[in-house]
N, CA and C of each residue as an Amber inpcrd file, in Angstrom:
protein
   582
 172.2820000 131.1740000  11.8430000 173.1530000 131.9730000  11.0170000
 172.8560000 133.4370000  11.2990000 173.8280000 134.1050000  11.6120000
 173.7560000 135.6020000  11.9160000 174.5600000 136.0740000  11.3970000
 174.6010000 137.4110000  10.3820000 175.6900000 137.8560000   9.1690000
 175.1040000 139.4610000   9.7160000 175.7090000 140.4660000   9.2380000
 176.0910000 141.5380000   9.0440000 175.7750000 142.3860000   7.6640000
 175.8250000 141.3520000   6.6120000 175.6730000 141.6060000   4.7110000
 174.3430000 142.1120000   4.7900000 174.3260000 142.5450000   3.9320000
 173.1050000 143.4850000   3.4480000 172.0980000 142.1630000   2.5410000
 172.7330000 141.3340000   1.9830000 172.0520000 140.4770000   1.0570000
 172.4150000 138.9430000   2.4030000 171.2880000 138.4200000   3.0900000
 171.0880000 137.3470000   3.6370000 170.1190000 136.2020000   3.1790000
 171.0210000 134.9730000   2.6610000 169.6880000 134.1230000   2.8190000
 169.7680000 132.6560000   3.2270000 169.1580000 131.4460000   3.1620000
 169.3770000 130.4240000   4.3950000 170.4150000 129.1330000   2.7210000
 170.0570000 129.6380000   2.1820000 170.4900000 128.3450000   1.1540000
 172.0450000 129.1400000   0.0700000 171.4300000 130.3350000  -0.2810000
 172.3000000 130.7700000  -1.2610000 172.5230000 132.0600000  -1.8240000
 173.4600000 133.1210000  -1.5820000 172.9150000 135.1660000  -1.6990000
 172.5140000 134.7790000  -3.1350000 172.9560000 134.4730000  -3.9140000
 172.7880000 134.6920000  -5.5410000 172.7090000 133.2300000  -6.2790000
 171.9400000 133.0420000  -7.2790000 171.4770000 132.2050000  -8.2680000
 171.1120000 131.9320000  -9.6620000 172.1830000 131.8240000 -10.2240000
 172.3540000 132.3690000 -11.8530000 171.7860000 130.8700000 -12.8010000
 172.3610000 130.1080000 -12.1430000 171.9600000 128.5450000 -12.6430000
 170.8160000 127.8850000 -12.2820000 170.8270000 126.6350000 -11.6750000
 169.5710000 125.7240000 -11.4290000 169.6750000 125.0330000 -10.3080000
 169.1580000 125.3470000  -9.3210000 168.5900000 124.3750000  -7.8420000
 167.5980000 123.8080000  -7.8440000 167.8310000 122.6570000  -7.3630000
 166.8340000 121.2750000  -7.3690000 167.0130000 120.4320000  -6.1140000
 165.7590000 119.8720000  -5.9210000 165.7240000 119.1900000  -4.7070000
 166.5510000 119.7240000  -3.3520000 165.8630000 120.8740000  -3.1360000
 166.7420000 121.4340000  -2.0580000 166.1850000 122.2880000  -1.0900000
 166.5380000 122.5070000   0.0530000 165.5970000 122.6010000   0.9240000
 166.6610000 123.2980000   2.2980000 166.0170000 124.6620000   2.7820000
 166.5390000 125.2400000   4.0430000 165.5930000 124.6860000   5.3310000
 165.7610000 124.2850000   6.7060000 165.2490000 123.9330000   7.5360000
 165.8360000 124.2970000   8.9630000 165.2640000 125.0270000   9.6330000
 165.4650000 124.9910000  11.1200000 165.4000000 123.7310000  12.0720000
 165.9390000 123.6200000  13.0930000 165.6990000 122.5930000  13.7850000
 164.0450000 123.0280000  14.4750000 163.3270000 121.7720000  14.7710000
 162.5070000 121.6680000  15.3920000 162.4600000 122.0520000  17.3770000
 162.1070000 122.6690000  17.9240000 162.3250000 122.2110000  19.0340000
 160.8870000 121.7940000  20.2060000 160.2590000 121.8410000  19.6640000
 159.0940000 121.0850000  20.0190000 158.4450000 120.1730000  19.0750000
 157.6210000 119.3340000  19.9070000 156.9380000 118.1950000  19.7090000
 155.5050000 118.5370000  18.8150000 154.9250000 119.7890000  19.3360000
 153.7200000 119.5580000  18.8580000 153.6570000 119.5780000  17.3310000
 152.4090000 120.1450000  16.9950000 151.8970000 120.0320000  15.4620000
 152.6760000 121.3920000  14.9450000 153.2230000 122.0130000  15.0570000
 153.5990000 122.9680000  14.7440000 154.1280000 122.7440000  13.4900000
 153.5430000 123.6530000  12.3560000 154.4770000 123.3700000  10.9410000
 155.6880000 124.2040000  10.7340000 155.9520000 124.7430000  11.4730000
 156.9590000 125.8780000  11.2360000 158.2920000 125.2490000  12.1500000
 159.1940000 125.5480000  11.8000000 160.4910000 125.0690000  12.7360000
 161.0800000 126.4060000  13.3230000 161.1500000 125.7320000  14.4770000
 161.1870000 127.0750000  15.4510000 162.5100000 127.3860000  16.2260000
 163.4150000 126.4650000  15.8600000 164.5760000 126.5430000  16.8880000
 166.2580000 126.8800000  16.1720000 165.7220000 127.5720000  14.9330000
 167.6120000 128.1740000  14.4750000 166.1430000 128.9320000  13.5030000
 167.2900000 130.4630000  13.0340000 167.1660000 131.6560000  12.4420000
 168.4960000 132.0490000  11.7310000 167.6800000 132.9990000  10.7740000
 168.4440000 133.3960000   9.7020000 168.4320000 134.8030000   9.9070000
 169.5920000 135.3450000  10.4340000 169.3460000 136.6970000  11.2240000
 170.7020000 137.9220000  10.4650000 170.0950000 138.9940000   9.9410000
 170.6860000 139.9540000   9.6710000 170.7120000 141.1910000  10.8440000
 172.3350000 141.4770000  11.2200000 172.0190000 142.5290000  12.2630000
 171.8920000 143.8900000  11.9250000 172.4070000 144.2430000  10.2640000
 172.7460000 145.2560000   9.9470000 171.2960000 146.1710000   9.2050000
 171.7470000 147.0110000   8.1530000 170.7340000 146.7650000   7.0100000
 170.8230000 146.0390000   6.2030000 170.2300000 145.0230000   6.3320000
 170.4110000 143.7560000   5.3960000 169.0980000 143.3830000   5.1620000
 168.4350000 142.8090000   4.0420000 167.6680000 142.0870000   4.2450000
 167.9140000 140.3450000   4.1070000 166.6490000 139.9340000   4.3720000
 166.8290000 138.4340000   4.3610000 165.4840000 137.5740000   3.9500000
 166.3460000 136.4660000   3.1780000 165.3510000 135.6070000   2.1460000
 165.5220000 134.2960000   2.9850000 164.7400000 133.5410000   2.8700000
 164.6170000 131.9770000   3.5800000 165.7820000 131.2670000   2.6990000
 165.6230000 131.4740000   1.5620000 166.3320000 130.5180000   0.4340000
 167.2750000 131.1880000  -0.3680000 167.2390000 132.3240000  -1.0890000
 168.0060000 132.2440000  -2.3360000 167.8290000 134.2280000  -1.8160000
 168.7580000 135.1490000  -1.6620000 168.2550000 136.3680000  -1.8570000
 168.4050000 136.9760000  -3.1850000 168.8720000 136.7780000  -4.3420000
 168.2290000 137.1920000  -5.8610000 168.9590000 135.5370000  -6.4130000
 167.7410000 135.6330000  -7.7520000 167.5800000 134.5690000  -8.6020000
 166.8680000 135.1940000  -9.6220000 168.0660000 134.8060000 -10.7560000
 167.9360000 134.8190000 -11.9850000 168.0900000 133.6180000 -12.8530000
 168.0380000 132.5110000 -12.3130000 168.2370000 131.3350000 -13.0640000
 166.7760000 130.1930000 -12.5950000 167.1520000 129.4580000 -12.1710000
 165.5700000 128.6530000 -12.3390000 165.6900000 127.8020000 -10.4340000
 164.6690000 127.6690000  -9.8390000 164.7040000 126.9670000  -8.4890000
 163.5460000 125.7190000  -9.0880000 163.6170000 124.7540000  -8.3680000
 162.6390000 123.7710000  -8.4050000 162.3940000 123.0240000  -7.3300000
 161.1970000 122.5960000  -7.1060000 161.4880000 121.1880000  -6.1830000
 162.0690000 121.6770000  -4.7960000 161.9870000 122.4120000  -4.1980000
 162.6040000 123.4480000  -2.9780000 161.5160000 124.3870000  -2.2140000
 162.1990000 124.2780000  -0.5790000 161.4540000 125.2470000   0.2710000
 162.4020000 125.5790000   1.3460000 161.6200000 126.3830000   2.0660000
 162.7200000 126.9070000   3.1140000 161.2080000 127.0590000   4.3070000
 161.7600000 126.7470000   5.4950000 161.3320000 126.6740000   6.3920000
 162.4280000 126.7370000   7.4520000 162.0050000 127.9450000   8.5540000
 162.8420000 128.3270000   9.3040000 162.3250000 129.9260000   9.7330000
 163.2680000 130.4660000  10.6990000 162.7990000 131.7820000  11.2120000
 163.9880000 132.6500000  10.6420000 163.2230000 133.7550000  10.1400000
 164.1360000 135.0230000   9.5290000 163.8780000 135.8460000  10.2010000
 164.7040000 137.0910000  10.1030000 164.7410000 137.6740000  11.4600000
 165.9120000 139.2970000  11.1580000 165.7030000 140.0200000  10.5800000
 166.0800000 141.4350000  10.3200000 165.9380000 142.2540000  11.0780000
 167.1950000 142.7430000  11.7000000 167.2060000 143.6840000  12.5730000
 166.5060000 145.5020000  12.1940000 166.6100000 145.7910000  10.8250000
 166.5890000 146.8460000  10.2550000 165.9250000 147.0390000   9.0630000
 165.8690000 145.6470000   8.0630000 165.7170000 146.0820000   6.9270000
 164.3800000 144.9640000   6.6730000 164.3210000 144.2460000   5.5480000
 163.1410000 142.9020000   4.8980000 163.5350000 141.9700000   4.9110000
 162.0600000 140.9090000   4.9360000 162.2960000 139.6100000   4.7720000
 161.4040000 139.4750000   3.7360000 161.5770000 138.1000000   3.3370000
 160.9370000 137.3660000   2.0420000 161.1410000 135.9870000   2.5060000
 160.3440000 135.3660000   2.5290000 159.7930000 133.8620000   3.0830000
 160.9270000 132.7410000   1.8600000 161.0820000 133.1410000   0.4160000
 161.6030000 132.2110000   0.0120000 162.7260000 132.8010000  -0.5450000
 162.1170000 133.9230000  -1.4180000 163.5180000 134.3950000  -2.4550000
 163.1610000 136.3930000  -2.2230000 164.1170000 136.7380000  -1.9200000
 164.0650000 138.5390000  -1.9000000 164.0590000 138.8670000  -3.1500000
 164.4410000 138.5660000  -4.6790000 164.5910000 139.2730000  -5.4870000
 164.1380000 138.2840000  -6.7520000 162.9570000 138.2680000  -7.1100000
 163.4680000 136.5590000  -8.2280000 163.5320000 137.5190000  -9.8800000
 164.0080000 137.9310000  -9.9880000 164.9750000 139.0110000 -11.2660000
 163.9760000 138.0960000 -12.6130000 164.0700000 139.0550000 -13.9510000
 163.1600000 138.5380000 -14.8260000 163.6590000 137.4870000 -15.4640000
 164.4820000 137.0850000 -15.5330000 165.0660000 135.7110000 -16.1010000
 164.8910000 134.9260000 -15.0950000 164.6230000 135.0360000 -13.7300000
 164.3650000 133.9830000 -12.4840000 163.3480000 133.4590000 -12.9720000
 163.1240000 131.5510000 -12.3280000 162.2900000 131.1340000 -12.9450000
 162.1060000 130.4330000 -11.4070000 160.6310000 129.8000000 -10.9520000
 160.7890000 129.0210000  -9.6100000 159.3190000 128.2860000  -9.7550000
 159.3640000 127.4590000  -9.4520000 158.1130000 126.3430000  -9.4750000
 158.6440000 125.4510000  -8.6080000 157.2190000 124.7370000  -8.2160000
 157.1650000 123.6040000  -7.5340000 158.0400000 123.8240000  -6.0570000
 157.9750000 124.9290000  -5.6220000 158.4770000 125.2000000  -4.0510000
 157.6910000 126.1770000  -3.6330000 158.1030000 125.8680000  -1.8620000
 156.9750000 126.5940000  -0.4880000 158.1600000 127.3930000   0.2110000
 157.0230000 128.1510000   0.6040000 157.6540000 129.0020000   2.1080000
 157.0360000 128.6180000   3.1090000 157.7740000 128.1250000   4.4360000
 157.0480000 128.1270000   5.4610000 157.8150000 128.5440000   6.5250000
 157.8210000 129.9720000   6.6500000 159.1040000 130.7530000   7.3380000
 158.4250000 131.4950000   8.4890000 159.0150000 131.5170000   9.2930000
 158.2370000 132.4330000  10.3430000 159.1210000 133.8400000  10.0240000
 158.1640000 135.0510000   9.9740000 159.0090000 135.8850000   9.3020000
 159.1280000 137.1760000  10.4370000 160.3170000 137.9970000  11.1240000
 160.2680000 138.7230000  11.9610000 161.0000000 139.7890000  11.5550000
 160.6630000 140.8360000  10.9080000 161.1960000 141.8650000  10.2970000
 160.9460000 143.2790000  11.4070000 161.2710000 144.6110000  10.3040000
 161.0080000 145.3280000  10.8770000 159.5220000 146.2170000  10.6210000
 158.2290000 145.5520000  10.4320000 156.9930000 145.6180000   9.8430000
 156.1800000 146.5580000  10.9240000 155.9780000 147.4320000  10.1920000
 154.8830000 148.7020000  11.1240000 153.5930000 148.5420000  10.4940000
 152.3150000 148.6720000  11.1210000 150.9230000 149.0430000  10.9350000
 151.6610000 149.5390000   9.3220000 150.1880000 148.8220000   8.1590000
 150.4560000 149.1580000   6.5720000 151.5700000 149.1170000   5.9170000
 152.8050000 148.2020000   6.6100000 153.6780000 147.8650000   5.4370000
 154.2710000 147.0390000   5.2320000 154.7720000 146.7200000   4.2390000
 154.6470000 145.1870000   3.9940000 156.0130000 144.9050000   3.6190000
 156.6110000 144.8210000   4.7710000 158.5620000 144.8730000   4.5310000
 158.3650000 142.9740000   4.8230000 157.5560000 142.4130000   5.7330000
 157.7410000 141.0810000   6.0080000 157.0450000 140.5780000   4.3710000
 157.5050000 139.9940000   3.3230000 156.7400000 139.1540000   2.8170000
 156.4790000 137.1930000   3.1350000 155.6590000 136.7170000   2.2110000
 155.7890000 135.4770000   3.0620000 156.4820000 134.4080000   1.5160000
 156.9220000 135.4320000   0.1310000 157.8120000 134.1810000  -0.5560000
 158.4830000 135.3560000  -1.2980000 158.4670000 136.1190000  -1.9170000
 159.1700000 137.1720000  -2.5560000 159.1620000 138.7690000  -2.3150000
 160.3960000 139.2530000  -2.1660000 160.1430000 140.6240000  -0.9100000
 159.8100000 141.8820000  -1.8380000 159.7560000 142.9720000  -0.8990000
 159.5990000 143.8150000  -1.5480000 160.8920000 144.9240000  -1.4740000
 160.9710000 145.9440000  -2.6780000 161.7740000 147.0570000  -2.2320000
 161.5040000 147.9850000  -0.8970000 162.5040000 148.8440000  -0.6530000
 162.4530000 149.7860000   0.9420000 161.5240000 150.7090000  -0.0050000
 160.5720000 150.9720000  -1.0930000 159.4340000 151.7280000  -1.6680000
 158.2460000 150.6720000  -2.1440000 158.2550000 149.7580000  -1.1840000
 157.2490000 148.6420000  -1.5100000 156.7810000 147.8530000  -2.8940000
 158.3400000 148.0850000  -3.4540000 157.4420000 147.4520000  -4.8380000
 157.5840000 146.1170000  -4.9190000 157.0150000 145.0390000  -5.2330000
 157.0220000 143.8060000  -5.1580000 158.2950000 143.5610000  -5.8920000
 159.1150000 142.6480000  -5.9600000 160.6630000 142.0560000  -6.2710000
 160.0580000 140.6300000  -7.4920000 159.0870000 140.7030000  -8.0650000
 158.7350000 139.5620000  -8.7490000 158.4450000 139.9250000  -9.8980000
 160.0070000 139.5460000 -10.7070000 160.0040000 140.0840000 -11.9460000
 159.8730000 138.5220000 -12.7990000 160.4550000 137.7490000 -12.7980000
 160.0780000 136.3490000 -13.0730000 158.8260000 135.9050000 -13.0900000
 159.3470000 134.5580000 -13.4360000 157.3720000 133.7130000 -13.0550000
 157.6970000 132.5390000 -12.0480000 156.6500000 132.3050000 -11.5860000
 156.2620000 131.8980000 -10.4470000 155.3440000 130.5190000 -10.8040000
 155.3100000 129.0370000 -10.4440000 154.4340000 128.6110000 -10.8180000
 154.5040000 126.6960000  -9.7120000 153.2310000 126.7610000  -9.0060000
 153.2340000 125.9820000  -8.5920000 153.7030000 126.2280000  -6.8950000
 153.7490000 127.5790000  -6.8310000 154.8260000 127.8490000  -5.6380000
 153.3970000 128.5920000  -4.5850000 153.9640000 128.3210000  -3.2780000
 153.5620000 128.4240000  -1.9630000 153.9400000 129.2090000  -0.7150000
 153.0340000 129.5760000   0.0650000 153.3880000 130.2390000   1.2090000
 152.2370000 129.5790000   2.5690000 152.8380000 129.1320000   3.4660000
 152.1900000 128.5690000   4.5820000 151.2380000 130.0090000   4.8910000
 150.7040000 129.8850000   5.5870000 150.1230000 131.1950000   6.2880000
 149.3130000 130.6800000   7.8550000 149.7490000 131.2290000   8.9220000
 149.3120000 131.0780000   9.9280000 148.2600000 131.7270000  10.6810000
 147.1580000 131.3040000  11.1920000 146.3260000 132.5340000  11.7460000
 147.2960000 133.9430000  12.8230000 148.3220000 133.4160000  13.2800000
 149.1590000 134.5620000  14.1870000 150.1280000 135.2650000  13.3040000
 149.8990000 135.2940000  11.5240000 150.5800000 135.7580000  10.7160000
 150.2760000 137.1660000  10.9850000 150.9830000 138.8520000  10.7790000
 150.1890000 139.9760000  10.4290000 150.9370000 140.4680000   9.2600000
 151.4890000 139.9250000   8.7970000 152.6380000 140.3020000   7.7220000
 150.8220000 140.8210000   6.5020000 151.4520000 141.7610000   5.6380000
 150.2760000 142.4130000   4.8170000 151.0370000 141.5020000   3.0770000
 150.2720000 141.0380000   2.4820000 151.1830000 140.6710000   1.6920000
 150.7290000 141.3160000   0.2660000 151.8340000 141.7120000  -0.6900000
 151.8590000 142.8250000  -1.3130000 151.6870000 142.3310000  -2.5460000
 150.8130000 142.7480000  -3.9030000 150.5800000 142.0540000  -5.2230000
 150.4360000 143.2640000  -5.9960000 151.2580000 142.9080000  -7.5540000
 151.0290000 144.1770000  -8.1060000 150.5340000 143.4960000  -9.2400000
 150.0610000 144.6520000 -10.2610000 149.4370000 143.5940000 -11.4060000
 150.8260000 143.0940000 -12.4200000 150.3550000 141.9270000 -13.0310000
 151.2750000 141.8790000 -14.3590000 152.9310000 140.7830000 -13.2070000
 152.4180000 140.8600000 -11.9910000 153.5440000 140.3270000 -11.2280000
 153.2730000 139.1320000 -10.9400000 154.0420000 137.7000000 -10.6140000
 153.5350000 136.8740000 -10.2950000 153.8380000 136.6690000  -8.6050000
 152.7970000 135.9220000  -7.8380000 153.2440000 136.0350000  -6.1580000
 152.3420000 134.4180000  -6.3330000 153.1520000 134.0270000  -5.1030000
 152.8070000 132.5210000  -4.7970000 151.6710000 132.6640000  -3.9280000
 150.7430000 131.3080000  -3.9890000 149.3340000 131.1560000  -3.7520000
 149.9940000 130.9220000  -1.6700000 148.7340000 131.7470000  -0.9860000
 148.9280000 131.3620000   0.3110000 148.0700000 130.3990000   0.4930000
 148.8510000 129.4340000   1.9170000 147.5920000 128.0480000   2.1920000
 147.7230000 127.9390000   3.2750000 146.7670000 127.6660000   4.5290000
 146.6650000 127.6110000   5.8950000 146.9950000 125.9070000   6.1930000
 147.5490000 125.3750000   6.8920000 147.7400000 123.8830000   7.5110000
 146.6110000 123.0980000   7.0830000 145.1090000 123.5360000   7.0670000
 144.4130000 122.3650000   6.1090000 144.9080000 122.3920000   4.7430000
 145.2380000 123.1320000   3.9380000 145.5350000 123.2050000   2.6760000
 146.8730000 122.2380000   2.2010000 147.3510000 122.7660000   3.3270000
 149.0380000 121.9190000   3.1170000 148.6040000 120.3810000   3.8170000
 147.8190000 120.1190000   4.5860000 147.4380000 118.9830000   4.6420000
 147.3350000 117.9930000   3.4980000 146.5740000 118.7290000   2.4530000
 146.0650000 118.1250000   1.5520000 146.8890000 118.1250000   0.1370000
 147.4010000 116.8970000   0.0980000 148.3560000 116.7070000  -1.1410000
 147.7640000 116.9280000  -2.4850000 146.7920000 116.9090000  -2.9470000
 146.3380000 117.0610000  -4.3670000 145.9950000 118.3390000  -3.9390000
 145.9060000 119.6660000  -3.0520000 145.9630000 120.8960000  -3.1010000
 147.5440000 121.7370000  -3.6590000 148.4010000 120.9120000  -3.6260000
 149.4940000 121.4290000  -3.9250000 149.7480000 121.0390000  -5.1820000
 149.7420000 121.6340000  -6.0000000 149.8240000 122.0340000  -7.9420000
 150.9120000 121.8170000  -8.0960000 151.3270000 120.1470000  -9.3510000
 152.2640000 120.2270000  -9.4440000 152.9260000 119.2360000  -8.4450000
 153.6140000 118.8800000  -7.4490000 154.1630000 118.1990000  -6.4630000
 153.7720000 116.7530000  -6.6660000 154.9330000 116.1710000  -6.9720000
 155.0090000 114.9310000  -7.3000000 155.1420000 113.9450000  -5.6750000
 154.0540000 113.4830000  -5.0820000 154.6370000 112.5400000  -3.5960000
 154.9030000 111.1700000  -4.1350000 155.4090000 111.0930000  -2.9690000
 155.9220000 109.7570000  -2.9520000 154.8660000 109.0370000  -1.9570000
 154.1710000 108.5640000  -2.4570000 152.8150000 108.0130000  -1.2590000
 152.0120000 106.7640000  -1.3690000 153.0530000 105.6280000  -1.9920000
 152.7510000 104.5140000  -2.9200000 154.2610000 103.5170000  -2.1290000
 153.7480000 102.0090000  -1.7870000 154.6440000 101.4170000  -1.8950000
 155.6790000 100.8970000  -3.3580000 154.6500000 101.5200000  -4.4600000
 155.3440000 100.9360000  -5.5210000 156.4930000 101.4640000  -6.3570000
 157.7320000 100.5090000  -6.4630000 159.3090000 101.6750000  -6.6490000
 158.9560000 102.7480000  -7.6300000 158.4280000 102.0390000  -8.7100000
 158.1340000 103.2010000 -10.0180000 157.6040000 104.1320000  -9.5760000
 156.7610000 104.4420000  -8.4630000 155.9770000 106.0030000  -8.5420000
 156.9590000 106.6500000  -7.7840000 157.8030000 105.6840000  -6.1700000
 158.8990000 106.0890000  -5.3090000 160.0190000 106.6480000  -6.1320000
 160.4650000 106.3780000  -7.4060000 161.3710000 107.5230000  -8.0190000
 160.9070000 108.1340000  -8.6630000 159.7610000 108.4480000  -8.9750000
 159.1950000 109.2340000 -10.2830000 159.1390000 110.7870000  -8.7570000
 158.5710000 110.2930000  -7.7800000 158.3710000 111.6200000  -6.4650000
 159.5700000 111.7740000  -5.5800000 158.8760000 113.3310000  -5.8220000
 159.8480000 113.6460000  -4.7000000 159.9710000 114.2590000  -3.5930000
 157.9400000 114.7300000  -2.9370000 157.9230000 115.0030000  -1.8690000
 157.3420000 113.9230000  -1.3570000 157.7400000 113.8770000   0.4150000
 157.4410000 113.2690000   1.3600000 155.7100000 113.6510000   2.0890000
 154.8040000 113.0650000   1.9550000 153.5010000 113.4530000   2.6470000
 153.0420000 112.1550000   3.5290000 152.8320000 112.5280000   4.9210000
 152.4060000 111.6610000   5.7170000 151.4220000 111.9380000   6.1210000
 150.5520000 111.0680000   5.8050000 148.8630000 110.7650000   5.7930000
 148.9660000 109.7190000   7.0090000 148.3560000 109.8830000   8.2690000
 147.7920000 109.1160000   9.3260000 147.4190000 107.7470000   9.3470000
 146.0410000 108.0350000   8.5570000 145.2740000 107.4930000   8.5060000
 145.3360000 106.1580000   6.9130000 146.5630000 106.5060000   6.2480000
 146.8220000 105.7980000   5.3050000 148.6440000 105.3620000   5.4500000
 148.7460000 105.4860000   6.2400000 150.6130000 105.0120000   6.7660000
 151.4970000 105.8630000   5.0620000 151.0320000 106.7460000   4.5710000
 151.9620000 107.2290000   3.5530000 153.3310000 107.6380000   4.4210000
């Protein structure tokens, strides 16, 4: 997706109501372990910025992530949501975005789940709870926290490995139906055929 708008994002520009079970994704184009999907972007050419998922939210997200490459010619990115406004509400969702902005030495225009203003102020007027950001060792994005604000917890590939590290997230990791509808993320464990 490549737009021109000033407000870009992979799922939805604006969010007044309630999203559930929902999810932005790039195609894969390699095989390896790679957690990030590497082969479609969410690309603003203008001054625009761009969110993985939702670019303002004032109503409630759940149960949702965005994974994929963002990609601003001029202006910010934000890994999940650019603006989550004080009535925004978001739990129980990740970012796992590869984020390619226009980020110089000390500033923090790339975030990795909620962006900041073009005067760096964090965009997290809502609450936040249960929510995530992948983080890669080839990350340099600076990520920005103010007090009294809420920002989602970062976790490196062992972390996200590990299903009882993620707060909140109901899997599905049981042959038995009752727990299979009670969940609703997917975790595949190796060594236990989940």
């Amino acid at each position: 997706l490549t737009t021109r708008y000033s407000m870009t994002a992979g799922f939805v520009g604006e969010n007044s109501g309630k999203i559930s079970y929902s999810y932005v994704k790039g195609a894969d184009t390699d095989n390896s372990t790679n957690p990030y999907s590497t082969g479609a972007q969410i690309k603003s050419t203008t001054n625009g910025n761009v969110a993985g998922f939702v670019y303002l939210n004032s109503g409630e997200i759940n149960n949702s992530y965005a994974n994929t490459v963002l990609v601003s010619d001029s202006a910010y990115v934000a890994g999940f949501v650019y603006n989550n406004a004080a009535s925004g509400s978001i739990s129980e969702s990740y970012a796992a975005c590869t984020l390619n902005g226009v980020s110089t030495e000390n500033d923090a225009s790339e975030q990795p789940f909620v962006g900041v203003s073009n005067n760096n102020e964090l965009l997290s007027y809502g609450t936040l709870e249960n929510t995530y950001y992948l983080v890669n060792e080839d990350d340099d994005f600076i990520v920005r926290s103010e007090e009294g604000k809420d920002q989602a917890v970062g976790f490196n590939t062992d972390n996200f490995a590990d299903p009882d590290a993620l707060t909140g997230f109901v899997f599905i990791n049981s042959n038995s139906r009752t727990e299979r509808e009670q969940g609703v993320w997917s975790y595949y464990n190796a060594d236990n055929n989940y």
